[in-house]
mmCIF file of C-alpha atoms in Angstrom:
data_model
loop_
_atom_site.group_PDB
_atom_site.id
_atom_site.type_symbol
_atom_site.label_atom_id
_atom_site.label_comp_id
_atom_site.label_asym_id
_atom_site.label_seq_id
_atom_site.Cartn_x
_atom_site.Cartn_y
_atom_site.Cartn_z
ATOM 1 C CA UNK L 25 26.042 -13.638 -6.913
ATOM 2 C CA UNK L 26 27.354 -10.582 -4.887
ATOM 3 C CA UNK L 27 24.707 -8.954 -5.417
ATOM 4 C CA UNK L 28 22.215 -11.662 -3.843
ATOM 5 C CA UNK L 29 24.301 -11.825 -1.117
ATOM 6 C CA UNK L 30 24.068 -8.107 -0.258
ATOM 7 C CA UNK L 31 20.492 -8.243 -0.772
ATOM 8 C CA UNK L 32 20.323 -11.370 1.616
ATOM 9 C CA UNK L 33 22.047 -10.246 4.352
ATOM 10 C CA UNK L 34 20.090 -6.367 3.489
ATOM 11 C CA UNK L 35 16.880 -8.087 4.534
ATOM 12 C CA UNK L 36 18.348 -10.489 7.373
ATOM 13 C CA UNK L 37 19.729 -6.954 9.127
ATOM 14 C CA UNK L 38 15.897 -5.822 8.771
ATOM 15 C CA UNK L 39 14.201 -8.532 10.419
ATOM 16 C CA UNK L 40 17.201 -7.967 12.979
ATOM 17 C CA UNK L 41 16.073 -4.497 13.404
ATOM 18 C CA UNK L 42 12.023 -5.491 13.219
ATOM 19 C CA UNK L 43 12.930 -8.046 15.965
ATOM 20 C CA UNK L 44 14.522 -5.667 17.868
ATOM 21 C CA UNK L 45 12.172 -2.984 18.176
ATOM 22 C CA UNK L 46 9.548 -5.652 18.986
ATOM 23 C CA UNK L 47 11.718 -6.735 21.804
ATOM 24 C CA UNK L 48 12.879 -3.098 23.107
ATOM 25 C CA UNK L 49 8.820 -2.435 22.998
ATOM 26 C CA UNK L 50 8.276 -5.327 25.189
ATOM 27 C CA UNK L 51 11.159 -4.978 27.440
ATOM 28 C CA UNK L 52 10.185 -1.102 28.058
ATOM 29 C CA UNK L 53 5.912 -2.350 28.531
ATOM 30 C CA UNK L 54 4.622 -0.697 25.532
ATOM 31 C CA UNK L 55 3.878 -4.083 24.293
ATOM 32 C CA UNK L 56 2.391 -6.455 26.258
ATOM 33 C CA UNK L 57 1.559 -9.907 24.454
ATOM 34 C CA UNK L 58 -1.801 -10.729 26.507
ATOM 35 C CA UNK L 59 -3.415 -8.334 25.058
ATOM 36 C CA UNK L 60 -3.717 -10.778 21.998
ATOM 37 C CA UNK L 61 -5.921 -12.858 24.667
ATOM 38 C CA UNK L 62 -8.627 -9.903 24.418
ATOM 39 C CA UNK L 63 -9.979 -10.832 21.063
ATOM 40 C CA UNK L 64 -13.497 -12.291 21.109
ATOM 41 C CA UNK L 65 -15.000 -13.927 18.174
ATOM 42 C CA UNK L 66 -17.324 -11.178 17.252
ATOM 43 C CA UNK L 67 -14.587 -8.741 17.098
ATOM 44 C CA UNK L 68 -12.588 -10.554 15.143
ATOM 45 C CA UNK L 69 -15.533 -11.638 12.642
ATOM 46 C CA UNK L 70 -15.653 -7.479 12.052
ATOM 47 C CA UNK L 71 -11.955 -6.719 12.032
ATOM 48 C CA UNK L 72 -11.619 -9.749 9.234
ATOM 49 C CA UNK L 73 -14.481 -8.752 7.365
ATOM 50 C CA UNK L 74 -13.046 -4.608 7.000
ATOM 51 C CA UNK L 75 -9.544 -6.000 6.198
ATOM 52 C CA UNK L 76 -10.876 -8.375 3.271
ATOM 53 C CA UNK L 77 -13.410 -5.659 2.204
ATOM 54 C CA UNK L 78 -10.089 -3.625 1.331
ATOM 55 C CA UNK L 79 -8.855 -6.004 -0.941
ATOM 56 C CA UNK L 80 -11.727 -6.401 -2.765
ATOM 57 C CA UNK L 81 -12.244 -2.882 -3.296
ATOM 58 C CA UNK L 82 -8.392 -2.462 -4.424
ATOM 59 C CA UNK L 83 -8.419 -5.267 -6.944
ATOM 60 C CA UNK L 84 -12.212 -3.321 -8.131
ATOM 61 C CA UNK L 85 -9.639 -0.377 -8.476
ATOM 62 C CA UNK L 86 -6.965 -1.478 -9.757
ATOM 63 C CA UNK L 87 -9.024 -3.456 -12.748
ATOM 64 C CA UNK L 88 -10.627 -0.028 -13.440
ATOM 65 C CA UNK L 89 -7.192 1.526 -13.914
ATOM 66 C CA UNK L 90 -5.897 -1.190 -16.198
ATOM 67 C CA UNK L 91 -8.924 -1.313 -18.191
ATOM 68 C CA UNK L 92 -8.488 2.329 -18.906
ATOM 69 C CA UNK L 93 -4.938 1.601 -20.357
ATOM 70 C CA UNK L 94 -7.392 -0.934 -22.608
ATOM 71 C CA UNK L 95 -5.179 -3.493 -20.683
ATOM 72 C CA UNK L 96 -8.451 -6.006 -19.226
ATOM 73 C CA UNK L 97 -7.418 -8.672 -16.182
ATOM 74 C CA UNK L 98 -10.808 -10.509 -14.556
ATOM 75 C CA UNK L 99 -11.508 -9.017 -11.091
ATOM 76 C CA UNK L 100 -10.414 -12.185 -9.530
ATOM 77 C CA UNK L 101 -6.785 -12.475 -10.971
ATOM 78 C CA UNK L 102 -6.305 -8.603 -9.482
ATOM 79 C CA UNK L 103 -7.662 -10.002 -6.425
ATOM 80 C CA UNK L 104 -5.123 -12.941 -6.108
ATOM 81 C CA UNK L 105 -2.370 -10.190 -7.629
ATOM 82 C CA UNK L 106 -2.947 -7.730 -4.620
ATOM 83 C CA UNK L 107 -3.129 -10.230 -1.992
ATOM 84 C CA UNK L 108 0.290 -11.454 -3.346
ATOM 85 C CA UNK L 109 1.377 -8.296 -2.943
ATOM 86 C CA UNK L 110 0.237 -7.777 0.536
ATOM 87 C CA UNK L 111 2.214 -11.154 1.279
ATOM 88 C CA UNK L 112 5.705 -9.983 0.146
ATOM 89 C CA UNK L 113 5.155 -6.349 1.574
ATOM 90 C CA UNK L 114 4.619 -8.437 4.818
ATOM 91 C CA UNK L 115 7.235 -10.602 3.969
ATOM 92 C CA UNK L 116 10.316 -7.757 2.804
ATOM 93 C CA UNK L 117 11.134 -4.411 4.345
ATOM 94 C CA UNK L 118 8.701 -1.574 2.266
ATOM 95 C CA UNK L 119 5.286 -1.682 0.855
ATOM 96 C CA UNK L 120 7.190 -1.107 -2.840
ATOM 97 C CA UNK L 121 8.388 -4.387 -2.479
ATOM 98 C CA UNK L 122 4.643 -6.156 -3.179
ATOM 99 C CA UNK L 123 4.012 -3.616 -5.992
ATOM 100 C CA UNK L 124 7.460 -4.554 -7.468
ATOM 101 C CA UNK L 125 6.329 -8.140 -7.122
ATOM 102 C CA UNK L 126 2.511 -7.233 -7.975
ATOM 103 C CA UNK L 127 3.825 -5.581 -11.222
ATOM 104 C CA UNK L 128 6.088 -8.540 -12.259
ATOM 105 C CA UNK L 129 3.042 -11.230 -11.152
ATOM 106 C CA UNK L 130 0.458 -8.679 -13.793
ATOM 107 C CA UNK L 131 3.110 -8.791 -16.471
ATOM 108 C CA UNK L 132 3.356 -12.574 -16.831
ATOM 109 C CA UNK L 133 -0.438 -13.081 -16.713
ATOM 110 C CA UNK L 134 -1.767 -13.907 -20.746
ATOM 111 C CA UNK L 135 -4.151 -10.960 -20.239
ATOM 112 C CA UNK L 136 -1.135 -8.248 -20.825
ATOM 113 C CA UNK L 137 0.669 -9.976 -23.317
ATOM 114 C CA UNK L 138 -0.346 -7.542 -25.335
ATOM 115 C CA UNK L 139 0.271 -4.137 -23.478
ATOM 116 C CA UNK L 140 3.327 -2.119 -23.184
ATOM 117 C CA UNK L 141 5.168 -2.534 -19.687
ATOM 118 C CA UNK L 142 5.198 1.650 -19.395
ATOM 119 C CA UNK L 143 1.074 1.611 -19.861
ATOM 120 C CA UNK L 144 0.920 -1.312 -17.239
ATOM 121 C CA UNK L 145 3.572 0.085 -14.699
ATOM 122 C CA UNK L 146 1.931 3.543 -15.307
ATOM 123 C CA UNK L 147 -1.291 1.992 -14.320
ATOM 124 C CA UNK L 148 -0.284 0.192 -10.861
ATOM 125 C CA UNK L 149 1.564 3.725 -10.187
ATOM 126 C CA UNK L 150 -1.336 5.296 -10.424
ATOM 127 C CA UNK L 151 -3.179 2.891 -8.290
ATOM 128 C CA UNK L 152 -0.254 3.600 -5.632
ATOM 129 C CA UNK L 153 -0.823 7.092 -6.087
ATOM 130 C CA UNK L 154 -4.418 7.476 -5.907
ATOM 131 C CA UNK L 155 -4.433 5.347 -2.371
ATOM 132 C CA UNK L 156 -1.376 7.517 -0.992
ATOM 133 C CA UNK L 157 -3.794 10.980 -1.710
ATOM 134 C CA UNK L 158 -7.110 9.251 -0.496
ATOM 135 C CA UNK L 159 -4.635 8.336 2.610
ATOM 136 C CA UNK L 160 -3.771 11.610 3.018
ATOM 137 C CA UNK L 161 -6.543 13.256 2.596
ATOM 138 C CA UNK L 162 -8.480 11.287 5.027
ATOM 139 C CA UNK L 163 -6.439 12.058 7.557
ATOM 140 C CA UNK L 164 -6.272 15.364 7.092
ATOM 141 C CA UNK L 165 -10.335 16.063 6.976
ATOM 142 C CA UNK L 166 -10.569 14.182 10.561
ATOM 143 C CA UNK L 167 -7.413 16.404 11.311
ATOM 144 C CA UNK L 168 -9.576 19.342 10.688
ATOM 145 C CA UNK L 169 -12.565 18.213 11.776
ATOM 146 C CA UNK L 170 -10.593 17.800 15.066
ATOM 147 C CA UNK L 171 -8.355 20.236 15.439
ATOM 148 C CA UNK L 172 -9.744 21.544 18.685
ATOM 149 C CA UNK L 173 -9.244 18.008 20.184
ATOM 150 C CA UNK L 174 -5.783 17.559 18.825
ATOM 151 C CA UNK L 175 -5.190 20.870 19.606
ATOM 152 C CA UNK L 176 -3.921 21.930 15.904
ATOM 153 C CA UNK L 177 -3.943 25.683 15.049
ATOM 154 C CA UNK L 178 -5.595 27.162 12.034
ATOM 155 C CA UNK L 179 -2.421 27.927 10.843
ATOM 156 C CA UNK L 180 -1.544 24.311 11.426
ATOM 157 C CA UNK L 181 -4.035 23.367 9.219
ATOM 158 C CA UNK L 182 -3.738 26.199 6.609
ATOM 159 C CA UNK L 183 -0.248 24.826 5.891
ATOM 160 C CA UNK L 184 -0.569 21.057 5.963
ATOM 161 C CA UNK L 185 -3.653 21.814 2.589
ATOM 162 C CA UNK L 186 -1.581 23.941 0.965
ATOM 163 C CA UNK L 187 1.071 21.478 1.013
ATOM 164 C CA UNK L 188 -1.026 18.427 0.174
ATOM 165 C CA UNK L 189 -2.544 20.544 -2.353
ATOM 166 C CA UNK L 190 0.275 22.098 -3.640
ATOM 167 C CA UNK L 191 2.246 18.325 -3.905
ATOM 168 C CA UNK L 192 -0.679 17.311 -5.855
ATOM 169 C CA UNK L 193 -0.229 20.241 -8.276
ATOM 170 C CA UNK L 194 3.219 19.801 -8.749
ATOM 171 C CA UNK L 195 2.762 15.487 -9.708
ATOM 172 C CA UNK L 196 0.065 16.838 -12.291
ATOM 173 C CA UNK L 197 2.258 19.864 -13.833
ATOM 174 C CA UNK L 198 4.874 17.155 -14.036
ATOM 175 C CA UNK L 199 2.730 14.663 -15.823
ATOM 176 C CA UNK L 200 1.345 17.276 -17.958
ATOM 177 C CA UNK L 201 4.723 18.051 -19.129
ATOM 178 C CA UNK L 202 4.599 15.142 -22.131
ATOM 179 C CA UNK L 203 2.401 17.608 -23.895
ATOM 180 C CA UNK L 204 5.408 20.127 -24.304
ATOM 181 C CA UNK L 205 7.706 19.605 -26.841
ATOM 182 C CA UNK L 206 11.435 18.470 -25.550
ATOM 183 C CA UNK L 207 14.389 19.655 -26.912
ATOM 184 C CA UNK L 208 15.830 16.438 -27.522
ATOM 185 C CA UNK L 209 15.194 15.339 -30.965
ATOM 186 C CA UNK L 210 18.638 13.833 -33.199
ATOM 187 C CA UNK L 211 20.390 13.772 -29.347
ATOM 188 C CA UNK L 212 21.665 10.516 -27.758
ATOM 189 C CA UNK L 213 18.419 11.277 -25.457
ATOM 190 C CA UNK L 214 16.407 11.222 -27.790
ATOM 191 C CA UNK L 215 15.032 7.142 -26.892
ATOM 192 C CA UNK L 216 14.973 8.288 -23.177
ATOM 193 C CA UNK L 217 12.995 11.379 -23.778
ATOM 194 C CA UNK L 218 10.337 9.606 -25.952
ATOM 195 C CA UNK L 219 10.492 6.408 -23.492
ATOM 196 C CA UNK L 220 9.515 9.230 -20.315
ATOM 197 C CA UNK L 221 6.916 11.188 -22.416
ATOM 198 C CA UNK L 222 5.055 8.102 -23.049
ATOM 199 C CA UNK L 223 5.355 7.081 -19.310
ATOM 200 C CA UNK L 224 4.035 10.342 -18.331
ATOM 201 C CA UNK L 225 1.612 10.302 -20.711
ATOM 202 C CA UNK L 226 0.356 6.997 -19.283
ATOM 203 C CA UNK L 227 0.857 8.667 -15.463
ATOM 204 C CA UNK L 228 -1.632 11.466 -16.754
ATOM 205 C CA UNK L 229 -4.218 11.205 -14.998
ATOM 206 C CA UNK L 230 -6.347 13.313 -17.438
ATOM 207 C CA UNK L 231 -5.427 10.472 -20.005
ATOM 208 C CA UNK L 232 -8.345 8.147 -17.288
ATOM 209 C CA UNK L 233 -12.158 8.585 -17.897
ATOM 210 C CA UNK L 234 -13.676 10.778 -15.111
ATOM 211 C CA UNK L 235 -16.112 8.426 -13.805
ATOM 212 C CA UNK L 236 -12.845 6.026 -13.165
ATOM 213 C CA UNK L 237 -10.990 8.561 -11.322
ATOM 214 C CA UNK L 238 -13.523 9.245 -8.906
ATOM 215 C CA UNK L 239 -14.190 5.683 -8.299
ATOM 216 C CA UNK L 240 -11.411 5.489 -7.747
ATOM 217 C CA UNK L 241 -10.795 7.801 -4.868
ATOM 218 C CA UNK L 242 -13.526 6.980 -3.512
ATOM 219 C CA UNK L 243 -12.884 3.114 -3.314
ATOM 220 C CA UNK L 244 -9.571 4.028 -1.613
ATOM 221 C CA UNK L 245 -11.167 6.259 0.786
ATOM 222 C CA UNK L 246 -13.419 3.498 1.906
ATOM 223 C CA UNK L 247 -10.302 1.458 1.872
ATOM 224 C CA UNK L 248 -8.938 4.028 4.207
ATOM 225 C CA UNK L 249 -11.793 4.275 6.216
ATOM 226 C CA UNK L 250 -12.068 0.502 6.850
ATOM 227 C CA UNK L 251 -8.350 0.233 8.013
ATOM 228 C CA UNK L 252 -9.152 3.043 10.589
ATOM 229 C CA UNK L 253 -12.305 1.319 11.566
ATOM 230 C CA UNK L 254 -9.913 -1.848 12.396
ATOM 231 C CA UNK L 255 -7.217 0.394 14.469
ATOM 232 C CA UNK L 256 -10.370 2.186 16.089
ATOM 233 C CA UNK L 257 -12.223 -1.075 17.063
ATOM 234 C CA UNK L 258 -8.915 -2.346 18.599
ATOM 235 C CA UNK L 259 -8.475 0.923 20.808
ATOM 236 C CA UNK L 260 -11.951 1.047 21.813
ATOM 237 C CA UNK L 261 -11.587 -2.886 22.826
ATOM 238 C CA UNK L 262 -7.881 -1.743 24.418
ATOM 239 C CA UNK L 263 -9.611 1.546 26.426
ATOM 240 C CA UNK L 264 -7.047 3.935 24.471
ATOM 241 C CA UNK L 265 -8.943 7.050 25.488
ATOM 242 C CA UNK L 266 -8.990 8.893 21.244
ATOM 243 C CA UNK L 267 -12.184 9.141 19.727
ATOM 244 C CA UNK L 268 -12.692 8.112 16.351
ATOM 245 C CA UNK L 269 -12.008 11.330 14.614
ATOM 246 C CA UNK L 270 -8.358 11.574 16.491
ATOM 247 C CA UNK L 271 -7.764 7.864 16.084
ATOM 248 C CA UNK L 272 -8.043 8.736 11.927
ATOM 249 C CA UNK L 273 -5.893 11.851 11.674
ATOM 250 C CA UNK L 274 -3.038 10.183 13.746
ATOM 251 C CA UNK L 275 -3.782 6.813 11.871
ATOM 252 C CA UNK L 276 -2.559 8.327 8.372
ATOM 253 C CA UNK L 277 1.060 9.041 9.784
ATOM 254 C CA UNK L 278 0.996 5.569 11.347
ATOM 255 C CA UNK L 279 0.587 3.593 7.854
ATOM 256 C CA UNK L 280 3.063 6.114 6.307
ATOM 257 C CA UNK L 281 5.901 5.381 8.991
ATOM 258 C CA UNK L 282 5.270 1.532 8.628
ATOM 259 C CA UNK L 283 5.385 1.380 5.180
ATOM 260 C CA UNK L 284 9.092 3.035 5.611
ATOM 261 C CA UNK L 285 11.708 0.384 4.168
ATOM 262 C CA UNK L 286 13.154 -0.233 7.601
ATOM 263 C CA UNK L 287 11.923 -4.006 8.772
ATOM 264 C CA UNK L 288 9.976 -6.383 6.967
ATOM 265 C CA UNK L 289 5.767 -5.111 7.005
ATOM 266 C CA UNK L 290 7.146 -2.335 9.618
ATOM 267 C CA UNK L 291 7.389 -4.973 11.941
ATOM 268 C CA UNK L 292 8.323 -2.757 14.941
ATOM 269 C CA UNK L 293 8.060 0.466 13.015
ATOM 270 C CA UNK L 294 4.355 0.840 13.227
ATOM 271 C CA UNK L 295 4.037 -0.177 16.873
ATOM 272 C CA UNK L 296 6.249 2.301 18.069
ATOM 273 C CA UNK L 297 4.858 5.196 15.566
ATOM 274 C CA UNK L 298 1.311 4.657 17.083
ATOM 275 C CA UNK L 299 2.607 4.656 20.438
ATOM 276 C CA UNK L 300 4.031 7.595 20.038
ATOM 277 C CA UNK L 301 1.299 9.324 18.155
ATOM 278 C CA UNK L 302 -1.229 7.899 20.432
ATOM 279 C CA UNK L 303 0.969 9.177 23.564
ATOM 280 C CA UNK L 304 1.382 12.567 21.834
ATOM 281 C CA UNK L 305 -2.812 12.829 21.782
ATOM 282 C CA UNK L 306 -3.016 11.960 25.710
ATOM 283 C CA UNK L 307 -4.188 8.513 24.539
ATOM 284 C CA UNK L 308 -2.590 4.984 25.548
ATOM 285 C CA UNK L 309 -1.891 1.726 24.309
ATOM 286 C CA UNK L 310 -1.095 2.716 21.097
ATOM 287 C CA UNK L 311 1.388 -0.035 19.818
ATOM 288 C CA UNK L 312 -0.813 -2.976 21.276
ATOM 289 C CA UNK L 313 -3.498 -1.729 19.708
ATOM 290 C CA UNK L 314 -1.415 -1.797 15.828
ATOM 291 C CA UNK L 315 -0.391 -4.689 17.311
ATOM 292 C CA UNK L 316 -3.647 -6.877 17.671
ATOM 293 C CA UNK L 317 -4.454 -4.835 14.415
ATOM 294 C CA UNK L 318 -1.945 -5.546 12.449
ATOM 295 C CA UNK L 319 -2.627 -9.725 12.733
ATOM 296 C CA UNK L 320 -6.027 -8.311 10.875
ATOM 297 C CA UNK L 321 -4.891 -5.914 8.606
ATOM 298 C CA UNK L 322 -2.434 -8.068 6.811
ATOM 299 C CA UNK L 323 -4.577 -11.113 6.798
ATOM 300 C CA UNK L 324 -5.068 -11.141 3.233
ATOM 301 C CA UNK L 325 -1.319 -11.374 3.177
ATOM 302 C CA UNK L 326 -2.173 -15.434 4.588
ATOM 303 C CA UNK L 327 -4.468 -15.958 0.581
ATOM 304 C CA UNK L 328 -1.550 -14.340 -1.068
ATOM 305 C CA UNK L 329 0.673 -17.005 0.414
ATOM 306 C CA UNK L 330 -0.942 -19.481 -1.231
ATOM 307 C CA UNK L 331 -1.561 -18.152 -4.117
ATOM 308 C CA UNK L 332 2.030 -16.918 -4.739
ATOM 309 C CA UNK L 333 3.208 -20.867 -3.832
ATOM 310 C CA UNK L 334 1.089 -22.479 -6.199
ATOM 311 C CA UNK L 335 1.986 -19.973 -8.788
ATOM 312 C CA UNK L 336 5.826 -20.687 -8.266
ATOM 313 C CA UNK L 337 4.440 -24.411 -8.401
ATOM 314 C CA UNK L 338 2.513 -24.620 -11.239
ATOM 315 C CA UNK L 339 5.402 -22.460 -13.341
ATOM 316 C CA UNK L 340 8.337 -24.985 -11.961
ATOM 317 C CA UNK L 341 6.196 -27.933 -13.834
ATOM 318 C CA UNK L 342 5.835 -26.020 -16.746
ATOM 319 C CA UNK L 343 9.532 -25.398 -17.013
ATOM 320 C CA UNK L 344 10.368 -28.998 -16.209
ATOM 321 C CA UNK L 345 7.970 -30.033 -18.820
ATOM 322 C CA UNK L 346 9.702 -28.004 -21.359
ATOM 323 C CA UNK L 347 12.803 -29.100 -20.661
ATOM 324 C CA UNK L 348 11.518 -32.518 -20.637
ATOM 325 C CA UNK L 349 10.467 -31.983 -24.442
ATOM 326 C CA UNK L 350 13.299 -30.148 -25.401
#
């Protein structure tokens, strides 16, 4: 019971804090709500139409993954499963939150009754994973591609691969490492170690088919591309001043700062971010322009919703039933 409690009032101090940012942003004029009024039909036919496109293409990737771990759920189910987890990463401070729910909705399903939970949690990590690079390295081609615009050094640029690349290198060495014997065998370890070996052998990526890997970068880098294409069309419609290839290198550190654990969907988080990273690239407008993009972005969140209420509906009559019978 404590611990609900703590948790409650946890999330209760994070919508304070969402709130507030919101509310410091609109006090100070970096928000202004009329802005909202500048969205035509045809623009938001487009903006829709990216946004759902993205969850199509993650369920298509995530279903891939799964199926490699010979774990098979129907494209539609990881479509209802992802949009659920859009709606509670909208709904509670962090993106981890809807894959912590996502997992838990996957594991109930009848279609994984017969998987291990490390093959299926090693699977959605995975998925995480691959989208976090494709993020990543998005950003950083349109970084390079416009570094004289942004005004980034070579040197700039020399050290942000190396580091992506050399992160990168250091998940896969640490994957790899289930293939090395462990010095733990007849130890009180010994359960852990063989409990992490298989994990990592499920993280492997080498343990995926090729053609699945590459499908599935590139399915997140469309995903990436189509988010951009929503903040872009916004700042365009807004007269931010950033071309495209600026509005995409910047764009990366935006979704990584409002995925941070601080207020529920980075309420607050993510405007202020893209203000600032739109200020620090001579452009303008930048948190009414997450703003108006946001509503679009997390619009599958509004079909998880449902979804996750008739689930929690269907499974309270099936309890109720049992109990009636027991």
């Amino acid at each position: 019971m404590r611990k609900i409690i703590l948790r409650s009032i946890s999330v209760l101090l994070r919508y304070g804090i969402g709130i507030g940012l919101i509310a410091y942003l609109y006090k100070t004029k970096q928000i202004d709500f009329k802005v909202l009024q500048t969205i035509d039909i045809q623009t938001a036919c487009i903006a829709l139409i990216l946004s759902f496109s993205q969850l199509f293409l993650s369920a298509w990737r995530v279903k891939m993954l799964l199926a490699s771990q010979q774990i098979f759920v129907g494209f539609w189910r990881c479509t209802i499963y992802n949009a659920i987890g859009i709606f509670y990463s909208t709904l509670l401070p962090g993106a981890m939150s809807g894959d912590a729910l996502r997992a838990y909705y996957f594991w109930q399903c009848k279609q994984t009754s017969n998987c291990t939970k490390s093959s299926l949690i090693a699977a959605l990590v995975t998925d995480r994973l691959i989208g976090t690079v494709a993020l990543l390295f998005v950003g950083l081609v349109a970084a390079t591609v416009s570094a004289k615009t942004m005004g980034l050094s070579s040197q700039s640029l020399i050290l942000l691969w190396v580091a992506f690349v050399g992160g990168l290198g250091v998940y896969l060495l640490i994957c790899r490492s289930h293939q090395y014997r462990w010095k733990t065998t007849g130890t009180r370890f010994a359960f852990i170690a063989d409990a992490s070996k298989r994990f990592l052998a499920a993280l492997d990526l080498s343990a995926y088919p090729p053609l699945v890997l590459w499908s599935s970068v590139l399915f997140s880098a469309l995903i990436q591309i189509s988010s951009v294409l929503v903040i872009f069309l916004f700042a365009v419609r807004l007269g931010s001043g950033l071309d495209f290839g600026p509005v995409m290198a910047v764009s990366s550190i935006g979704f990584l700062v409002n995925a941070l654990p601080i207020s529920p969907g980075g309420l607050g988080v993510g405007e202020g971010s893209f203000d600032f990273l739109f200020g620090m690239l001579g452009g303008k407008y930048g948190s009414n322009v997450f703003l108006i993009s946001r509503i679009f972005l997390f619009a599958p969140a509004i079909l998880g919703a449902i979804f996750a209420v008739q689930l929690l509906g269907s499974r309270s009559k099936a309890s109720h039933l049992q109990q009636s019978v027991t």
